[in-house]
mmCIF file with all atom_site columns, C-alpha atoms in Angstrom:
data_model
loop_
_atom_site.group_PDB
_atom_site.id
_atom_site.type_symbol
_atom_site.label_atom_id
_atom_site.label_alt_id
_atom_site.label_comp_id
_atom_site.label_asym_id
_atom_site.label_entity_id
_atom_site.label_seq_id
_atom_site.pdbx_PDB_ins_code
_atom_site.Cartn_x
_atom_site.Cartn_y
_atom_site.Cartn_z
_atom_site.occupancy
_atom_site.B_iso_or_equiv
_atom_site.pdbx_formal_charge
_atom_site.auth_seq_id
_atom_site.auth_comp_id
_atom_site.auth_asym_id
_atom_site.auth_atom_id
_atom_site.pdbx_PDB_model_num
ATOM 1   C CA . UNK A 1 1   ? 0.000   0.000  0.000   1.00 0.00 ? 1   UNK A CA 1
ATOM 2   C CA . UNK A 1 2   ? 2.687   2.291  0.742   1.00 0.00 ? 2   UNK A CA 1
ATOM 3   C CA . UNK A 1 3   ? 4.352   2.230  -2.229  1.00 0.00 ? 3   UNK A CA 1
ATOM 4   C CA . UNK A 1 4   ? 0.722   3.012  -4.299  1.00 0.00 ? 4   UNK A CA 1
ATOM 5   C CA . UNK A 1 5   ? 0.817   6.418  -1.859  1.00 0.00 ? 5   UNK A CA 1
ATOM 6   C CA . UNK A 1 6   ? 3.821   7.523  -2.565  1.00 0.00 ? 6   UNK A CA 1
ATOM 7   C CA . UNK A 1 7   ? 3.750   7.443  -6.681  1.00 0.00 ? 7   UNK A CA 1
ATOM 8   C CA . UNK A 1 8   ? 0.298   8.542  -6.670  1.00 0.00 ? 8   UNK A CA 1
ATOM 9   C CA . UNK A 1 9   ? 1.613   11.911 -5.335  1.00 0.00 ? 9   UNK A CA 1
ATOM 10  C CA . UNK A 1 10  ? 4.603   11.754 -7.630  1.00 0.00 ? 10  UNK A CA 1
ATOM 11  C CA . UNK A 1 11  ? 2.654   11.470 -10.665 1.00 0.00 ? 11  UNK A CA 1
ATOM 12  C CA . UNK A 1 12  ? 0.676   14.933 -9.950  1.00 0.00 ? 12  UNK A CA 1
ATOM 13  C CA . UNK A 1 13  ? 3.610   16.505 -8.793  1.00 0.00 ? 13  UNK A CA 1
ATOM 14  C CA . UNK A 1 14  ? 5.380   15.892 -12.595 1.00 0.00 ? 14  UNK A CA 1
ATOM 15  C CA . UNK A 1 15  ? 2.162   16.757 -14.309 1.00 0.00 ? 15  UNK A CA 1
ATOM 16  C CA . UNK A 1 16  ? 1.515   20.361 -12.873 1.00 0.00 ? 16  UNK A CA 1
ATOM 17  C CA . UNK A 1 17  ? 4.723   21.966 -14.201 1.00 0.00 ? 17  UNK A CA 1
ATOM 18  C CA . UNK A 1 18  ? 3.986   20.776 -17.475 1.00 0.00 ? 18  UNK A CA 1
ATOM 19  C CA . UNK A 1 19  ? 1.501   22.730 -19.379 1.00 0.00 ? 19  UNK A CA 1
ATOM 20  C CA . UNK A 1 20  ? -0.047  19.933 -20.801 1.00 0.00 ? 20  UNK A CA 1
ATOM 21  C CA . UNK A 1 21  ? -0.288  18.548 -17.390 1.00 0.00 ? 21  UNK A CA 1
ATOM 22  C CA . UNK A 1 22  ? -2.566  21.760 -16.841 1.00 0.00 ? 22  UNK A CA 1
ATOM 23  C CA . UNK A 1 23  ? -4.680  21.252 -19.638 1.00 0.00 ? 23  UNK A CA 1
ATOM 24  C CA . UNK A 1 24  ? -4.905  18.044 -18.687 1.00 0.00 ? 24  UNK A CA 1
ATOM 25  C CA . UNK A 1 25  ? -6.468  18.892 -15.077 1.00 0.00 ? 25  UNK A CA 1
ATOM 26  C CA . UNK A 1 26  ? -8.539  21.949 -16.756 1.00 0.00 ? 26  UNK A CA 1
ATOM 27  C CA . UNK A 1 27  ? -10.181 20.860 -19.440 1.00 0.00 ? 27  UNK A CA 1
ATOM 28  C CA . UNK A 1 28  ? -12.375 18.151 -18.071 1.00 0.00 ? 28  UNK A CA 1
ATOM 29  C CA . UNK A 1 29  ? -13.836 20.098 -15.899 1.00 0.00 ? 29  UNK A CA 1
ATOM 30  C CA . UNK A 1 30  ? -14.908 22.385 -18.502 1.00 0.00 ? 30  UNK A CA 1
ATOM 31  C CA . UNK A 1 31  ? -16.584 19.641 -21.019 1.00 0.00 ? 31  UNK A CA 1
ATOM 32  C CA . UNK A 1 32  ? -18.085 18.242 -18.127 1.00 0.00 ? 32  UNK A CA 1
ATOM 33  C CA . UNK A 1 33  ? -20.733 21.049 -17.690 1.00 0.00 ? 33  UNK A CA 1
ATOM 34  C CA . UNK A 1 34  ? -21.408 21.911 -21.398 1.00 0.00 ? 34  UNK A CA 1
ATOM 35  C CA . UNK A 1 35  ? -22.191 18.082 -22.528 1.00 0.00 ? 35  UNK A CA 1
ATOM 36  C CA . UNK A 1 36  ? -25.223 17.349 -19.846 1.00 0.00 ? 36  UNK A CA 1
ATOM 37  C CA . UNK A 1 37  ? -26.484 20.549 -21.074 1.00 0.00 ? 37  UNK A CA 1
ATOM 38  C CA . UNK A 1 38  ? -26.540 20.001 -24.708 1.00 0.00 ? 38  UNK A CA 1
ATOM 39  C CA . UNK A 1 39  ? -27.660 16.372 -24.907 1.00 0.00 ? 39  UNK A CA 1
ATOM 40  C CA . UNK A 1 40  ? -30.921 17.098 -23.119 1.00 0.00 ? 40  UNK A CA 1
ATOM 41  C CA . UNK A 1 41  ? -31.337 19.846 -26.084 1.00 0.00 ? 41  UNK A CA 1
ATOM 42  C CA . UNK A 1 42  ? -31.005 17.617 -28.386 1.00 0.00 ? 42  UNK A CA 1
ATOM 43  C CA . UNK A 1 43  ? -32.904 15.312 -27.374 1.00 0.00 ? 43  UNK A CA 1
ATOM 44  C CA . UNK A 1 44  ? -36.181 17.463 -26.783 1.00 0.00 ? 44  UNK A CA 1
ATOM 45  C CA . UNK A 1 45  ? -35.199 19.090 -30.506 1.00 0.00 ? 45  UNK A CA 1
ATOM 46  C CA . UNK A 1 46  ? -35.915 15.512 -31.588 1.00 0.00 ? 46  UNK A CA 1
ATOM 47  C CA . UNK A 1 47  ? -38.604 14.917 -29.853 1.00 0.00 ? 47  UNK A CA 1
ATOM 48  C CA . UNK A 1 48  ? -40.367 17.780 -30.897 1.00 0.00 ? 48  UNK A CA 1
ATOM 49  C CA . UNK A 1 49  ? -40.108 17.024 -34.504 1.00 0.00 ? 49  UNK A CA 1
ATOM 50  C CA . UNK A 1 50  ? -42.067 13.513 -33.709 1.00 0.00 ? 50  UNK A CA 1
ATOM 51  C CA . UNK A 1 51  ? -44.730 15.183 -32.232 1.00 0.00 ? 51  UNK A CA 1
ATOM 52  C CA . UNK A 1 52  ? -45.416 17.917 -34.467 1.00 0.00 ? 52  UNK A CA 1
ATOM 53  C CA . UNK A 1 53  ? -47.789 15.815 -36.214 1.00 0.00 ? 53  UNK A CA 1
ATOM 54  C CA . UNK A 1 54  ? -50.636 14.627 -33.652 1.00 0.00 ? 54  UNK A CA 1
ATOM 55  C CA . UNK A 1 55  ? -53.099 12.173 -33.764 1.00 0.00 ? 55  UNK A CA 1
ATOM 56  C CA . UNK A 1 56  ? -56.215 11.332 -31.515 1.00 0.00 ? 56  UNK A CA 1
ATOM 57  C CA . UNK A 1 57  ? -55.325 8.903  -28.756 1.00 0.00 ? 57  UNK A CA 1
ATOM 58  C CA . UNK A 1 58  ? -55.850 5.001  -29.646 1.00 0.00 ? 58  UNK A CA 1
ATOM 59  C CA . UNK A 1 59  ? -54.697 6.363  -33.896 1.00 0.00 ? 59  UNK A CA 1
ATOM 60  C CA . UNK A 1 60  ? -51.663 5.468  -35.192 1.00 0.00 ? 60  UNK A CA 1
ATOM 61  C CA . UNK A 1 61  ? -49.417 8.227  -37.171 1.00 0.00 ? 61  UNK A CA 1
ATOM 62  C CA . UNK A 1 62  ? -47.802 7.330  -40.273 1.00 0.00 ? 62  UNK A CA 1
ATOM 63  C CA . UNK A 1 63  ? -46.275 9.551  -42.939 1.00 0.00 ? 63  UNK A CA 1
ATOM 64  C CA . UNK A 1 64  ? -48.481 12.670 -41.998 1.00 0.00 ? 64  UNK A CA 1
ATOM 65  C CA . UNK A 1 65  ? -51.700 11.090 -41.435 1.00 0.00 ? 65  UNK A CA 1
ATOM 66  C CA . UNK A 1 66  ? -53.636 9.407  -38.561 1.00 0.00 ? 66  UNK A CA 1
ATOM 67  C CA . UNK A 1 67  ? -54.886 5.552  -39.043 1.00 0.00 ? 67  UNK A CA 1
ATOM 68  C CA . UNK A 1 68  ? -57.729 3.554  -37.167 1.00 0.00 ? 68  UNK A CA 1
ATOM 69  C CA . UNK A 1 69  ? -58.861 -0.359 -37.751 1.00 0.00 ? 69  UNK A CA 1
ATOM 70  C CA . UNK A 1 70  ? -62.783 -0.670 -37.420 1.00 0.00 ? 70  UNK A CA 1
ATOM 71  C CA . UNK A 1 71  ? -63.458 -2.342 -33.642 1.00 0.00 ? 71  UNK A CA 1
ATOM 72  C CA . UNK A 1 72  ? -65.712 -4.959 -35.817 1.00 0.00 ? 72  UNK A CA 1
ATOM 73  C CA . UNK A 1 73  ? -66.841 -5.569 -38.883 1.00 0.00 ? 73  UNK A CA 1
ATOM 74  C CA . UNK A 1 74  ? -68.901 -3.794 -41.659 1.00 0.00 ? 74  UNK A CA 1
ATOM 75  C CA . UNK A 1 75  ? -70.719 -3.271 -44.868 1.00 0.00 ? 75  UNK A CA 1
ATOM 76  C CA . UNK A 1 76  ? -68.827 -0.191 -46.847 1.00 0.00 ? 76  UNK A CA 1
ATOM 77  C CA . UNK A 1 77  ? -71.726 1.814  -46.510 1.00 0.00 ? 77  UNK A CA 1
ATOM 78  C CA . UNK A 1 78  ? -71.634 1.468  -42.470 1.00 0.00 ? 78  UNK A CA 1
ATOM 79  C CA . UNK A 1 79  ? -67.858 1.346  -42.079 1.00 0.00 ? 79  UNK A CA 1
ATOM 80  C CA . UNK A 1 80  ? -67.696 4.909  -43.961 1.00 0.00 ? 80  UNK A CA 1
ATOM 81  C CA . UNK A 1 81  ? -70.510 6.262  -41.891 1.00 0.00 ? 81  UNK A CA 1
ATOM 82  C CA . UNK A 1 82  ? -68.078 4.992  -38.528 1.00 0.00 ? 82  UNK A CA 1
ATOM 83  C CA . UNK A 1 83  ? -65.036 6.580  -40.058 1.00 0.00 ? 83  UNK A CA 1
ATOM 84  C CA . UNK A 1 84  ? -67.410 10.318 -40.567 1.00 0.00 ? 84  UNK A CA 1
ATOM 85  C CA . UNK A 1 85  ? -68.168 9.844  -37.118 1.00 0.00 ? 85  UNK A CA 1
ATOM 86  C CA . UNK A 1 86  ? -64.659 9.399  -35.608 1.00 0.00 ? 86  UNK A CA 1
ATOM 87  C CA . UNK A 1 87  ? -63.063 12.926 -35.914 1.00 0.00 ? 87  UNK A CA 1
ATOM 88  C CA . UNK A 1 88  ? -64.314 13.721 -39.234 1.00 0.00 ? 88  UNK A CA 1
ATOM 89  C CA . UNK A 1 89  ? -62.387 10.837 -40.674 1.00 0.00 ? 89  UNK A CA 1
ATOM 90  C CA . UNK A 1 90  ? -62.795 8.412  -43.509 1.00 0.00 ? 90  UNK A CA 1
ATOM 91  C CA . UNK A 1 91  ? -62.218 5.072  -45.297 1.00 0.00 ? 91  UNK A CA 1
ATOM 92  C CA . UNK A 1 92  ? -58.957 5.247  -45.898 1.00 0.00 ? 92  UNK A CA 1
ATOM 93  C CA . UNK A 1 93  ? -57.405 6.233  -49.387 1.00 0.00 ? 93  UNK A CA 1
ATOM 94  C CA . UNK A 1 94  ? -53.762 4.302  -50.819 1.00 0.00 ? 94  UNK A CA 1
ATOM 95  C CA . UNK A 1 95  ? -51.302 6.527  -52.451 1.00 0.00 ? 95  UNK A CA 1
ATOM 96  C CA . UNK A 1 96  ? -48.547 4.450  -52.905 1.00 0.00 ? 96  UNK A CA 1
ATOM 97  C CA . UNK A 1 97  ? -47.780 0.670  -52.531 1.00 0.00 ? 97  UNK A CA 1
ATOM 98  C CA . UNK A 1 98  ? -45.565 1.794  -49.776 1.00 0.00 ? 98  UNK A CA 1
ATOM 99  C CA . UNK A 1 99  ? -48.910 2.750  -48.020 1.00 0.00 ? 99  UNK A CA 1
ATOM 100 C CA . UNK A 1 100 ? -50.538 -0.363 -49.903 1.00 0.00 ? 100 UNK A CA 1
ATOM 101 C CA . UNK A 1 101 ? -47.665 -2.737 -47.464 1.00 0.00 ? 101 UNK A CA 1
ATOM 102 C CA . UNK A 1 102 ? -48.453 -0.394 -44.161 1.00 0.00 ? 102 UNK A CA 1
ATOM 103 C CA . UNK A 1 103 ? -51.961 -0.525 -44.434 1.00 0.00 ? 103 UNK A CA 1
ATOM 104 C CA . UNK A 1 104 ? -51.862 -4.496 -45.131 1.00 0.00 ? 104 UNK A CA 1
ATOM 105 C CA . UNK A 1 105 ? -49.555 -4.975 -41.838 1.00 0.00 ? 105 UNK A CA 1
ATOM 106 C CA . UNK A 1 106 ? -51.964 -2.778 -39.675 1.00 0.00 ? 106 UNK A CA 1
ATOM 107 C CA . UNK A 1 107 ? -54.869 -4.325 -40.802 1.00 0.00 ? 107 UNK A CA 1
ATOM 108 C CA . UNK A 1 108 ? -53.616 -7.676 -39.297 1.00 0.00 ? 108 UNK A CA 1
ATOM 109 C CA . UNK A 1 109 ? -52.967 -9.116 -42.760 1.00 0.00 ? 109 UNK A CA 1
ATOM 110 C CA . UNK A 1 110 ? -56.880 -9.228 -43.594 1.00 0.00 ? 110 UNK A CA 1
ATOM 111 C CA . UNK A 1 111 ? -58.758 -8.073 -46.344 1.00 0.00 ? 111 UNK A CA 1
ATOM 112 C CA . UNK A 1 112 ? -60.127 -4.423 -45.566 1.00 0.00 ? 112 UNK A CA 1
ATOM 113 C CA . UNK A 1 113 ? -62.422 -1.957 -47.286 1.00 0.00 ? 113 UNK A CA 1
ATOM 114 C CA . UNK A 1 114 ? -60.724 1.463  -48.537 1.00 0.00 ? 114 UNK A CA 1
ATOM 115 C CA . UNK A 1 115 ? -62.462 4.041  -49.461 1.00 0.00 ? 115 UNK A CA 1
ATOM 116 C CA . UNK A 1 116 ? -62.837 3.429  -53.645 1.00 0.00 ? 116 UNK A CA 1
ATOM 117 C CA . UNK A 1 117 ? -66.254 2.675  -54.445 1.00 0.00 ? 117 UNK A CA 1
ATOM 118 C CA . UNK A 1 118 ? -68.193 3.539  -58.175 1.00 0.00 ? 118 UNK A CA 1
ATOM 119 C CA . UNK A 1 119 ? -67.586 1.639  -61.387 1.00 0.00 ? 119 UNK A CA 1
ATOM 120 C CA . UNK A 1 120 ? -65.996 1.555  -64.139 1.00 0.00 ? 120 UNK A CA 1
ATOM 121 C CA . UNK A 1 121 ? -64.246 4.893  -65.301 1.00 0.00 ? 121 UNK A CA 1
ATOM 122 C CA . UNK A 1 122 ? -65.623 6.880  -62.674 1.00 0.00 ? 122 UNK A CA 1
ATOM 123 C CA . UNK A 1 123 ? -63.874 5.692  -59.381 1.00 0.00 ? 123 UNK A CA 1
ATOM 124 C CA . UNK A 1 124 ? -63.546 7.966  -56.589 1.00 0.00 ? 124 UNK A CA 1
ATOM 125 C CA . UNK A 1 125 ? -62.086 8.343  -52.835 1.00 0.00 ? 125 UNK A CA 1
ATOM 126 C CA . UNK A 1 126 ? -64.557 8.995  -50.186 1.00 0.00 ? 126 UNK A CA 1
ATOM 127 C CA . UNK A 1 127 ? -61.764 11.806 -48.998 1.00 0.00 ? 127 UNK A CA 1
ATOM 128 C CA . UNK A 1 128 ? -62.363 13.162 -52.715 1.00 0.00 ? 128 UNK A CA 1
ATOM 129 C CA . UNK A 1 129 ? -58.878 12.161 -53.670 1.00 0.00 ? 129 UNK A CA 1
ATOM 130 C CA . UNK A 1 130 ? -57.935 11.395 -57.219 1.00 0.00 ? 130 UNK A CA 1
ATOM 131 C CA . UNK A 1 131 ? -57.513 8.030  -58.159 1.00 0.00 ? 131 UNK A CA 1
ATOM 132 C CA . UNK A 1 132 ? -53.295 7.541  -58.989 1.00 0.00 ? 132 UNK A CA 1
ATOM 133 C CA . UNK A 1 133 ? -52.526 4.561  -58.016 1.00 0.00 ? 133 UNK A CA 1
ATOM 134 C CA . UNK A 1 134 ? -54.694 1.338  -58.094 1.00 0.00 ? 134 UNK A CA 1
ATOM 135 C CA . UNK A 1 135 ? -53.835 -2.264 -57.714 1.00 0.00 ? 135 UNK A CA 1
ATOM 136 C CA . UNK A 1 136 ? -57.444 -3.112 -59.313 1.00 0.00 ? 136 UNK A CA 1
ATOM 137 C CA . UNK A 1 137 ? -57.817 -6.548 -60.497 1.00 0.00 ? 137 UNK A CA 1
ATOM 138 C CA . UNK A 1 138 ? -59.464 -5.762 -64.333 1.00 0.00 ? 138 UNK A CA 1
ATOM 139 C CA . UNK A 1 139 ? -59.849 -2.768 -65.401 1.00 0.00 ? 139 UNK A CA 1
ATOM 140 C CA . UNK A 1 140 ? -57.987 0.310  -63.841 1.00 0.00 ? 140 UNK A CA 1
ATOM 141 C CA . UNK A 1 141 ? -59.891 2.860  -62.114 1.00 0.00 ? 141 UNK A CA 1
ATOM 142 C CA . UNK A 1 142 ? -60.042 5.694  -64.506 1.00 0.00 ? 142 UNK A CA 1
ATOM 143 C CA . UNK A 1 143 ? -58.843 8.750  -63.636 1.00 0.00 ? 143 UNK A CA 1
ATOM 144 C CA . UNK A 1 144 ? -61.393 11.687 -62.548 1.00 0.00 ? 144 UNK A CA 1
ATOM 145 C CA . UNK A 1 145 ? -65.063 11.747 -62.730 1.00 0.00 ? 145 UNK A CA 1
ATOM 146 C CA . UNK A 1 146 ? -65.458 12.532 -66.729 1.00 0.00 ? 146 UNK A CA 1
ATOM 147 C CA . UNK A 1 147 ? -67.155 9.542  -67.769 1.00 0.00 ? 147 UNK A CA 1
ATOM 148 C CA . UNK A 1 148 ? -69.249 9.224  -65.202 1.00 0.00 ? 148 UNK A CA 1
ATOM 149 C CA . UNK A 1 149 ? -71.519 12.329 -66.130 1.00 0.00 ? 149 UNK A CA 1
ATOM 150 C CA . UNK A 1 150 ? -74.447 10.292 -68.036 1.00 0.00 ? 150 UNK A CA 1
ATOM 151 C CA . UNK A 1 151 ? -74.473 8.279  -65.076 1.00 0.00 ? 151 UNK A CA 1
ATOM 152 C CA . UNK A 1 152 ? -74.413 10.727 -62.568 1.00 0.00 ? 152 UNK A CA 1
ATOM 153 C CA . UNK A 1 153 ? -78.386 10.606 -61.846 1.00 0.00 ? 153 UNK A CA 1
ATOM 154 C CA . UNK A 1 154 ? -78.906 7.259  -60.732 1.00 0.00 ? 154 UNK A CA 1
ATOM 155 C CA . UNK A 1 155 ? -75.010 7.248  -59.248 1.00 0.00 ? 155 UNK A CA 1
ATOM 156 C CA . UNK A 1 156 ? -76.485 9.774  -56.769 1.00 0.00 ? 156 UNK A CA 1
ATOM 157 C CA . UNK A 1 157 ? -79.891 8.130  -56.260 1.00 0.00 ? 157 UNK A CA 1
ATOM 158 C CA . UNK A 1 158 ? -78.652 4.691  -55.270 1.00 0.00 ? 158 UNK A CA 1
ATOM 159 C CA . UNK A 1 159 ? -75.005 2.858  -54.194 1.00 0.00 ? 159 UNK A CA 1
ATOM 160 C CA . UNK A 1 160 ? -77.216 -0.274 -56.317 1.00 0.00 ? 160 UNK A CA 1
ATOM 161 C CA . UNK A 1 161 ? -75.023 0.367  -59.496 1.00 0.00 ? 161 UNK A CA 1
ATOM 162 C CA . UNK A 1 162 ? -72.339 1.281  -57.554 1.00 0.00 ? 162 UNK A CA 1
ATOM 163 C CA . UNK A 1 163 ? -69.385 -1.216 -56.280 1.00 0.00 ? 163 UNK A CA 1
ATOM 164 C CA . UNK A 1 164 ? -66.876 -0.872 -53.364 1.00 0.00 ? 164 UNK A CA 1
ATOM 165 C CA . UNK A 1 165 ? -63.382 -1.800 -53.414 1.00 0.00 ? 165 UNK A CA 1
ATOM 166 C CA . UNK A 1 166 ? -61.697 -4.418 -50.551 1.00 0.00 ? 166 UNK A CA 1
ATOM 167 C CA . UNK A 1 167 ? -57.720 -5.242 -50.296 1.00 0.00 ? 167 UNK A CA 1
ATOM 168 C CA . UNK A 1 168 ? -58.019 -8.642 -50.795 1.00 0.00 ? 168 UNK A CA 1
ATOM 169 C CA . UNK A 1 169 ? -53.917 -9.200 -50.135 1.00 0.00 ? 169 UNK A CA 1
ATOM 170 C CA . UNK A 1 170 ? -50.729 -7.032 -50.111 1.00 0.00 ? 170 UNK A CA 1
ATOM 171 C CA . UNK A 1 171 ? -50.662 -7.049 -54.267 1.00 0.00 ? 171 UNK A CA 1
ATOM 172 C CA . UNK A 1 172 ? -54.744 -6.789 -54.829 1.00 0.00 ? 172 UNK A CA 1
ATOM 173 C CA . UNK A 1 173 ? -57.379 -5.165 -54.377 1.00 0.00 ? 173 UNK A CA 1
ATOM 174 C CA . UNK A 1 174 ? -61.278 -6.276 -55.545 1.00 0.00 ? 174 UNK A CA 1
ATOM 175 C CA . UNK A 1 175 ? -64.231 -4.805 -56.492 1.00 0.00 ? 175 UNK A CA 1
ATOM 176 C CA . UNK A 1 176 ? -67.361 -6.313 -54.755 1.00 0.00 ? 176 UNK A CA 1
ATOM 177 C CA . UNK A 1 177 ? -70.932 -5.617 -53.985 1.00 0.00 ? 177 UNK A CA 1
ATOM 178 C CA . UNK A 1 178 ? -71.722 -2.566 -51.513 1.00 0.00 ? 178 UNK A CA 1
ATOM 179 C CA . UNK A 1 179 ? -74.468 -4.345 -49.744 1.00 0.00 ? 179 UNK A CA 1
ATOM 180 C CA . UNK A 1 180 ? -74.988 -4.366 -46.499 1.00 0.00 ? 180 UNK A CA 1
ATOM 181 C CA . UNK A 1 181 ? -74.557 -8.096 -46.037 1.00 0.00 ? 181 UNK A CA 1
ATOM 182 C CA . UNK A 1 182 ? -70.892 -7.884 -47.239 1.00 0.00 ? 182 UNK A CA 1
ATOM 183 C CA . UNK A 1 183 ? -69.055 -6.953 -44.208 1.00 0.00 ? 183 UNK A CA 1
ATOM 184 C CA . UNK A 1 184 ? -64.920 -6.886 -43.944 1.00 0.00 ? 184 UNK A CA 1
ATOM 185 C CA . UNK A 1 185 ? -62.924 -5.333 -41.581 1.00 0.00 ? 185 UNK A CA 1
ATOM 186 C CA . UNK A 1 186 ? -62.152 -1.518 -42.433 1.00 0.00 ? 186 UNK A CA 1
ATOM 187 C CA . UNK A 1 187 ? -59.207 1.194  -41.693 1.00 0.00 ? 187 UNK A CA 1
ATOM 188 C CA . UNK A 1 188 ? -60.015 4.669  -41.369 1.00 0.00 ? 188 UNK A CA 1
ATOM 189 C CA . UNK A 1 189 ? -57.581 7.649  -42.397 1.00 0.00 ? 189 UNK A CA 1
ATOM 190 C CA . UNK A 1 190 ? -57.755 11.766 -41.299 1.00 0.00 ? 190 UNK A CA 1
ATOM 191 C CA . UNK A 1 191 ? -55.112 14.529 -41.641 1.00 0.00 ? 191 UNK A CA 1
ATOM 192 C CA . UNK A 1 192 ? -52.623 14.427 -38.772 1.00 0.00 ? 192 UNK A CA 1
ATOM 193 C CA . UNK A 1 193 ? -52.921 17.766 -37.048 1.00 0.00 ? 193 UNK A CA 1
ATOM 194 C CA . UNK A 1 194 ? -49.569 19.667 -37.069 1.00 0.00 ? 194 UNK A CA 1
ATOM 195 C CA . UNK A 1 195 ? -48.332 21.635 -34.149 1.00 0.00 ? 195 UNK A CA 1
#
């Protein structure tokens, strides 16, 4: 033990006349203030930037907008109606088969009605969104309403003519009858609010 105590001493005494023996001693106890200070910055800084979208609580965020899965099951008809009732939300549109893979996932990997209902040439979103991407087993949705102006009369007056689209898997989507005896599980999709 003895011989511990006397270097220990030593070893100061040969760093203090040394000016990097100084700088040494200083400097930590000049970076030791600053860096507790800044990480707790940074870390808020970050954390503000997740939360600057918001959703309601029990939605789940993704890529700027807020996403729901029906409690039970539904015809289109009733599972839109849900969705206008929750926060002013509907059946949820897919932009991209980026969103086409999310949506699957978060659905539990089981078909799901999205808002795309009409026929052909005049498909629309129940957001109002235009019809850009499609994975539409047939024929594509058409883009925009044009065609559908003859038809728009008994469109209006009944969803009879009218059919309503389910993911049937990650890659496809179907079009199927909009009566209330077809019932599917169902997402719905609102605006995140930004702070």
């Amino acid at each position: 033990m003895a011989v511990f105590h006397s270097l220990t001493p030593l070893r100061v005494e040969e760093l203090r006349p040394s000016d990097a023996g100084w700088s040494l001693l200083q400097d930590p106890p000049q970076m030791d203030h600053p860096e507790p200070r800044r990480h707790p910055d940074l870390r808020q800084r970050k954390t503000g930037k997740s939360v600057s979208s918001s959703c309601p609580d029990g939605w789940t965020h993704y890529r700027r907008r807020c996403y729901i899965v029906g409690s039970s099951v539904a015809s289109w008809g009733s599972a839109e109606r849900s969705c206008s009732l929750l926060f002013n939300s509907s059946l949820t549109g897919v932009r991209s088969r980026r969103d086409l893979a999310w949506l699957w996932k978060f659905a539990g990997r089981k078909p799901f009605w999205i808002g795309l209902s009409g026929g052909s040439g005049r498909w629309i979103w129940a957001d109002g969104g235009s019809v850009s991407f499609s994975r539409l087993r047939g024929a594509p949705p058409g883009h925009g309403a044009s065609h559908s102006e003859s038809h728009g009369e008994s469109h209006s007056e009944s969803h009879g003519d009218s059919d309503c689209v389910l993911v049937e898997n990650h890659r496809s989507w179907i079009s199927t009858s909009c009566s209330p005896e077809t019932q599917h599980t169902f997402i719905c999709s609102s605006v995140a609010h930004t702070h």
